[in-house]
Short mmCIF file of C-alpha atoms in Angstrom, two decimals:
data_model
loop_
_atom_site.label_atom_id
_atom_site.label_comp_id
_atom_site.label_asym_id
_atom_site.label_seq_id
_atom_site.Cartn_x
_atom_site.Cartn_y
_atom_site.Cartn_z
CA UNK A 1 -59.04 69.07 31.31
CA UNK A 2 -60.18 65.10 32.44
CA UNK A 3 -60.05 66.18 35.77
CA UNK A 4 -62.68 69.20 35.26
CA UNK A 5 -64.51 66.89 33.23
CA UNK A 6 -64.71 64.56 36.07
CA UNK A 7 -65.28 66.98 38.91
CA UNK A 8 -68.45 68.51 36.54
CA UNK A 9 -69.18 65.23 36.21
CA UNK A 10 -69.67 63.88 39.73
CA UNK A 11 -70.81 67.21 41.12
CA UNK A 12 -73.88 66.76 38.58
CA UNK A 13 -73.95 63.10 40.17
CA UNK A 14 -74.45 64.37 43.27
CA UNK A 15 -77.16 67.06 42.62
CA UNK A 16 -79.24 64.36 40.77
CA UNK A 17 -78.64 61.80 43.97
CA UNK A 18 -79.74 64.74 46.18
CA UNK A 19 -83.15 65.07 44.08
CA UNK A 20 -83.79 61.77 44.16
CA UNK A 21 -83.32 61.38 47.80
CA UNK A 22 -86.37 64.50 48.02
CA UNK A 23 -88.53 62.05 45.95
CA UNK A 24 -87.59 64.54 42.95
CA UNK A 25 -87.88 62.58 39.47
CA UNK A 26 -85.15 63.27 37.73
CA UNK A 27 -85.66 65.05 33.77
CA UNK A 28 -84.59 62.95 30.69
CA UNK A 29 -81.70 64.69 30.56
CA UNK A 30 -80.14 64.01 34.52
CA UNK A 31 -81.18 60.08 33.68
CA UNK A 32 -79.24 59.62 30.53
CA UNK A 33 -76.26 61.02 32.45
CA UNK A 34 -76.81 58.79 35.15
CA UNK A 35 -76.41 55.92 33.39
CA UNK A 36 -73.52 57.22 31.47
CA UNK A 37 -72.12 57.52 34.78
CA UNK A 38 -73.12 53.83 36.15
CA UNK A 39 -72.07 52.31 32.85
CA UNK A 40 -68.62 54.35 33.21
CA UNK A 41 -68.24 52.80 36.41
CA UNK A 42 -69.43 49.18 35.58
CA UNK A 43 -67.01 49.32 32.31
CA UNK A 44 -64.49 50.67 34.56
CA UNK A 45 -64.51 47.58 37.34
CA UNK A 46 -65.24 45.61 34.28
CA UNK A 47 -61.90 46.26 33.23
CA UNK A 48 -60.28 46.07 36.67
CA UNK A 49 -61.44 42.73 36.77
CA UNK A 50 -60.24 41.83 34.07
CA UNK A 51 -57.11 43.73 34.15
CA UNK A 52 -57.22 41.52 37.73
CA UNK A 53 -57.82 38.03 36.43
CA UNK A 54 -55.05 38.87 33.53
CA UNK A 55 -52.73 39.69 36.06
CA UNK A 56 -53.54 36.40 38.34
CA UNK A 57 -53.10 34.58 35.06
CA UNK A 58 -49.75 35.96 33.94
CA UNK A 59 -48.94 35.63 37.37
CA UNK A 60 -49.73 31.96 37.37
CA UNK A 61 -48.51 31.69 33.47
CA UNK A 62 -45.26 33.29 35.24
CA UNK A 63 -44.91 31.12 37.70
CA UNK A 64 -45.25 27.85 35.37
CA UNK A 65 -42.68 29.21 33.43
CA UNK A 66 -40.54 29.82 36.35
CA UNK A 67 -41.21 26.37 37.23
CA UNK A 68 -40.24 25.16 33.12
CA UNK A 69 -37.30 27.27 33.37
CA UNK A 70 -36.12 25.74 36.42
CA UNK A 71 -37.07 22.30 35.59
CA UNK A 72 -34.63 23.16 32.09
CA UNK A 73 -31.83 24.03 34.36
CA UNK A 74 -32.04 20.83 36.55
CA UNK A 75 -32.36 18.92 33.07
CA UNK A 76 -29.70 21.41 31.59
CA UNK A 77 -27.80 20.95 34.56
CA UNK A 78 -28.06 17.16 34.22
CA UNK A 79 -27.41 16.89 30.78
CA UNK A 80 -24.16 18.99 31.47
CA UNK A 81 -22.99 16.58 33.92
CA UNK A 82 -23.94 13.90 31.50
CA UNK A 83 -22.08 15.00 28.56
CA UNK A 84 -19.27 15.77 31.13
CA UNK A 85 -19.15 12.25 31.90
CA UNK A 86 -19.40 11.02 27.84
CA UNK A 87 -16.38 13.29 27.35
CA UNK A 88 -14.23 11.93 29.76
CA UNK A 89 -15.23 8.39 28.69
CA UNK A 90 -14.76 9.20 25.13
CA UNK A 91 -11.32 10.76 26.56
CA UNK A 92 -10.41 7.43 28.53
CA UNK A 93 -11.16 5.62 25.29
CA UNK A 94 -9.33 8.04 22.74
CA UNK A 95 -6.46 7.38 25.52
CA UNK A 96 -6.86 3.58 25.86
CA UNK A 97 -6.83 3.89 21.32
CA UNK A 98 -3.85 5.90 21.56
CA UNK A 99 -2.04 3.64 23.60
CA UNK A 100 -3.33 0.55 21.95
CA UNK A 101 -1.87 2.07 18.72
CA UNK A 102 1.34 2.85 20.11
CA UNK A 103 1.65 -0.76 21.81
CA UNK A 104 0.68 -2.20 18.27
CA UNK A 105 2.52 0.32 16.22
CA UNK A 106 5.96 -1.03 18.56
CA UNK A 107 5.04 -4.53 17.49
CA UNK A 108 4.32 -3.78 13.85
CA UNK A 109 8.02 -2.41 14.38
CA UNK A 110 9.32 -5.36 15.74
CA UNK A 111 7.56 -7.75 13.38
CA UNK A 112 8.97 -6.03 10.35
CA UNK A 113 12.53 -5.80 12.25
CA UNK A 114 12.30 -9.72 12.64
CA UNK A 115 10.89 -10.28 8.74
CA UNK A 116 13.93 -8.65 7.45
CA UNK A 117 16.19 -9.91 9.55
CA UNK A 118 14.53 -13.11 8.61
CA UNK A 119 14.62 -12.34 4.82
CA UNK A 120 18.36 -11.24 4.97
CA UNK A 121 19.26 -14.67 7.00
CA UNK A 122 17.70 -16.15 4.03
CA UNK A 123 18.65 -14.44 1.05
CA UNK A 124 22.79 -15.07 2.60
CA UNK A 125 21.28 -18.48 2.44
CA UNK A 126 19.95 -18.66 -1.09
CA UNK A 127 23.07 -16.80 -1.91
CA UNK A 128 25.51 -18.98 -0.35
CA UNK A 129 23.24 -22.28 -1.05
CA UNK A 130 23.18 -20.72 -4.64
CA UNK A 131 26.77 -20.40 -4.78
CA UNK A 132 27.69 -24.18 -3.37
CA UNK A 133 25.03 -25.64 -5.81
CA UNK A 134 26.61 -23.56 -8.49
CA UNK A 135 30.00 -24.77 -7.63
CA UNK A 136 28.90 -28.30 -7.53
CA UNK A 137 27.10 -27.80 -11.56
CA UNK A 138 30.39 -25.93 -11.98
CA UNK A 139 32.31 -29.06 -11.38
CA UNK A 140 29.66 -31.47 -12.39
CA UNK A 141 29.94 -30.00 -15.64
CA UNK A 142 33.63 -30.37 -15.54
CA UNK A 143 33.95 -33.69 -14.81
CA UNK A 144 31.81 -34.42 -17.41
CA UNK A 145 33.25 -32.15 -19.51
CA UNK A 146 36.39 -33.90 -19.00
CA UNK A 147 35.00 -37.37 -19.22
CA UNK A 148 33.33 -36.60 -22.59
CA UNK A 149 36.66 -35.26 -23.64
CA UNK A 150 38.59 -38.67 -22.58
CA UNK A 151 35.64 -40.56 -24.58
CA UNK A 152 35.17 -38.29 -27.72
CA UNK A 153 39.69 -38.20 -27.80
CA UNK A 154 39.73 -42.06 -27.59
CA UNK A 155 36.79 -42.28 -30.54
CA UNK A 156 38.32 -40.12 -32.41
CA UNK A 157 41.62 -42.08 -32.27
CA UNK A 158 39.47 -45.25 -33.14
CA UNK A 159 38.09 -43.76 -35.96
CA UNK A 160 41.59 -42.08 -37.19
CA UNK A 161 42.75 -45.99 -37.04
CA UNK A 162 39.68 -47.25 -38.85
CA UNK A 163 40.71 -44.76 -41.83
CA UNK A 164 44.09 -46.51 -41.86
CA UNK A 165 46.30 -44.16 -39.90
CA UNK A 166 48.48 -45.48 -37.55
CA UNK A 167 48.40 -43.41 -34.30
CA UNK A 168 51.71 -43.13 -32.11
CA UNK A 169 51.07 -40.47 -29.97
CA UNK A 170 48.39 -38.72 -28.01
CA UNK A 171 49.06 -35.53 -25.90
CA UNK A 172 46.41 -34.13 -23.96
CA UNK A 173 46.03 -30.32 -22.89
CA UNK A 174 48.28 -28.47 -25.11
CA UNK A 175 48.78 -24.77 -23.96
CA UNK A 176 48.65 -22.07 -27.04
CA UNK A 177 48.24 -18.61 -26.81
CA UNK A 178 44.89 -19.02 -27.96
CA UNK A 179 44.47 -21.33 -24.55
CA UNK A 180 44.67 -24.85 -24.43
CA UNK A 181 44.10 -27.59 -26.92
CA UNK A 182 42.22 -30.84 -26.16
CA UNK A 183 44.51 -33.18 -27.76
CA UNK A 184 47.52 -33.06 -30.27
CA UNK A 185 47.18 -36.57 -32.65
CA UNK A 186 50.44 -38.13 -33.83
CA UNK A 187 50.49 -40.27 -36.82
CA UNK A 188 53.29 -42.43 -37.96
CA UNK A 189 53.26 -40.96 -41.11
CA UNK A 190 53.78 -37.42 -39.60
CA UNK A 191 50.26 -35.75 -39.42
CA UNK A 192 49.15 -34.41 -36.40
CA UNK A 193 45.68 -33.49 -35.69
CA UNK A 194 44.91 -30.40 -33.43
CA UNK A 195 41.87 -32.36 -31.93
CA UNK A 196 38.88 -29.52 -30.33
CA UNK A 197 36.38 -31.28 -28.37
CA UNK A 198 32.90 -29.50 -27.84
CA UNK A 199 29.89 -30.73 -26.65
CA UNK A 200 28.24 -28.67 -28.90
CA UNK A 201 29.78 -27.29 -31.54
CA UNK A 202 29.52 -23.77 -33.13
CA UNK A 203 30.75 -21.58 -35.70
CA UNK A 204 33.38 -19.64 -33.36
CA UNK A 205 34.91 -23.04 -32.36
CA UNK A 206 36.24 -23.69 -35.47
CA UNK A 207 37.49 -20.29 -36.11
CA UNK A 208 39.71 -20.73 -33.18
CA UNK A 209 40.49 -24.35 -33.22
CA UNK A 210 42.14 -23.28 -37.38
CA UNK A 211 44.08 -20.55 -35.57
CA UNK A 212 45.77 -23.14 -33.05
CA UNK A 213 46.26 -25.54 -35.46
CA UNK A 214 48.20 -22.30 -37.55
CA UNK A 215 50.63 -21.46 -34.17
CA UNK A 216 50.67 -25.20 -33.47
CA UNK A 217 52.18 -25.84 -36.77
CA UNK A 218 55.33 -23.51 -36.22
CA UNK A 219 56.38 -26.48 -33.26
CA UNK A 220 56.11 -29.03 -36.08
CA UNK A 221 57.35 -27.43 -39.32
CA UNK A 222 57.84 -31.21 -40.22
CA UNK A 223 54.52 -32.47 -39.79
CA UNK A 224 50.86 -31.75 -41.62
CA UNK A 225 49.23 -29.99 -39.16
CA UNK A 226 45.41 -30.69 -39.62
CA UNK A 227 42.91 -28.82 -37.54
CA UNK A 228 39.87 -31.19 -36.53
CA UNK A 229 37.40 -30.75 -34.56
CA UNK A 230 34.67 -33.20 -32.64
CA UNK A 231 31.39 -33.33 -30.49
CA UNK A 232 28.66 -34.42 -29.22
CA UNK A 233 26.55 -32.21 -31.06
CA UNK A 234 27.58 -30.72 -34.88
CA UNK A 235 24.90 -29.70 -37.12
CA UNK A 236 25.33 -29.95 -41.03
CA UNK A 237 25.83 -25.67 -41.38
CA UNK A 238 28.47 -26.11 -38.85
CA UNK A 239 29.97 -29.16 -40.68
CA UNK A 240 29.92 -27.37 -44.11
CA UNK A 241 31.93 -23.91 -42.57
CA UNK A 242 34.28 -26.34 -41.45
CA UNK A 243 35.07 -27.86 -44.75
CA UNK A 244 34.98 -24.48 -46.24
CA UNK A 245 37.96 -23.63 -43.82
CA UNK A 246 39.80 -26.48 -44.41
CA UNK A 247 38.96 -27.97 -40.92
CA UNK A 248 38.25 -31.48 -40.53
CA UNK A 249 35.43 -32.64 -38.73
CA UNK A 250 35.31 -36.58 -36.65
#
């Protein structure tokens, strides 16, 4: 149906052309479709233009973007190689960390190996320092142990003599069953005193030193037996059990 419309259209073109070339003025009518026909055509290369210039400018806008997009690849491109090259330094350096923490971890290792074989040189040290310096308190406290026994023996003899007996006798290191006694006392008028020495004296000592004096007494069924006990040290609650039990305190 455009088509007919066109080919009515340009055929009536033509017939009014024709007129005007015979000097024929052409009737209200034949003019307005004249210019409906000239304005068709201006609108129409109107539009071509423009329809042109739009294409030369996408064309152009095309080409720019080419020319973006392959400036983005180059820089993608670079960037790629760029991070290729941070990776295999960060790679080199996790590598380097991991064998600087293997190399330190080993002497961590070897540190700790030579602290405790350090600490166990030493501790057999304290140990066997500990054990000489308690063997020489050991036998420091022995010797004076047995000095203060030789001193308090021979004062209490002194004192015994003082009182008006007459000792004739001193034996030293008795053995009983209940272990050994200090000193057995021999009087001429047959006492014997079954001497304890302490140091410091306590309740327990004179507990014991009553039950030697008891199994002493069966070796001297003609003697008094007197349980006694001395030190450096007797306070007056230990002094006062000790009379209660019939022990005798110098």
């Amino acid at each position: 149906m455009e088509e007919t419309i066109k080919e009515w259209l340009n055929s009536k073109v033509s017939n009014i052309s024709e007129k005007i070339k015979q000097g024929k003025e052409p009737d209200w009518y034949e003019t307005n479709l004249l210019l409906y026909f000239l304005m068709e055509n201006d609108v129409k290369r109107t539009i071509n233009e423009g329809i042109s210039k739009l294409e030369g400018r996408i064309d152009s806008v095309e080409k720019k973007v080419e020319a973006v997009d392959n400036k983005v690849d180059v820089v993608k491109n670079e960037l790629e190689k760029k991070i290729e090259e941070v990776n295999k330094k960060v790679e080199a350096v996790d590598n380097k960390v991991d064998t600087t923490k293997q190399c330190l971890e080993k002497k961590i290792e070897a540190v700790d190996n030579k602290v405790d074989t350090i600490k166990q040189y030493l501790e057999k040290k304290i140990v066997e320092e500990d054990s000489s310096l308690e063997n020489e308190i050991n036998k420091v406290r022995s010797d004076m142990g047995i000095l203060a026994e030789e001193i308090l023996v021979d004062k209490t003899v002194e004192k015994l003599e003082k009182e008006g007996e007459k000792v004739i006798n001193v034996e030293r290191g008795v053995e009983t069953s209940l272990g050994e006694v200090d000193a057995l006392i021999f009087t001429e008028n047959k006492k014997v005193y079954v001497l304890e020495v302490k140091l410091k004296v306590d309740f327990n000592d004179v507990d014991v030193v009553k039950k030697k004096a008891e199994e002493i007494k069966r070796n001297y069924p003609d003697f008094q037996v007197i349980p006694a006990i001395t030190g450096g040290r007797i306070g007056r609650k230990i002094k006062n059990y000790a009379k209660g039990s019939d022990v005798t305190v110098l």
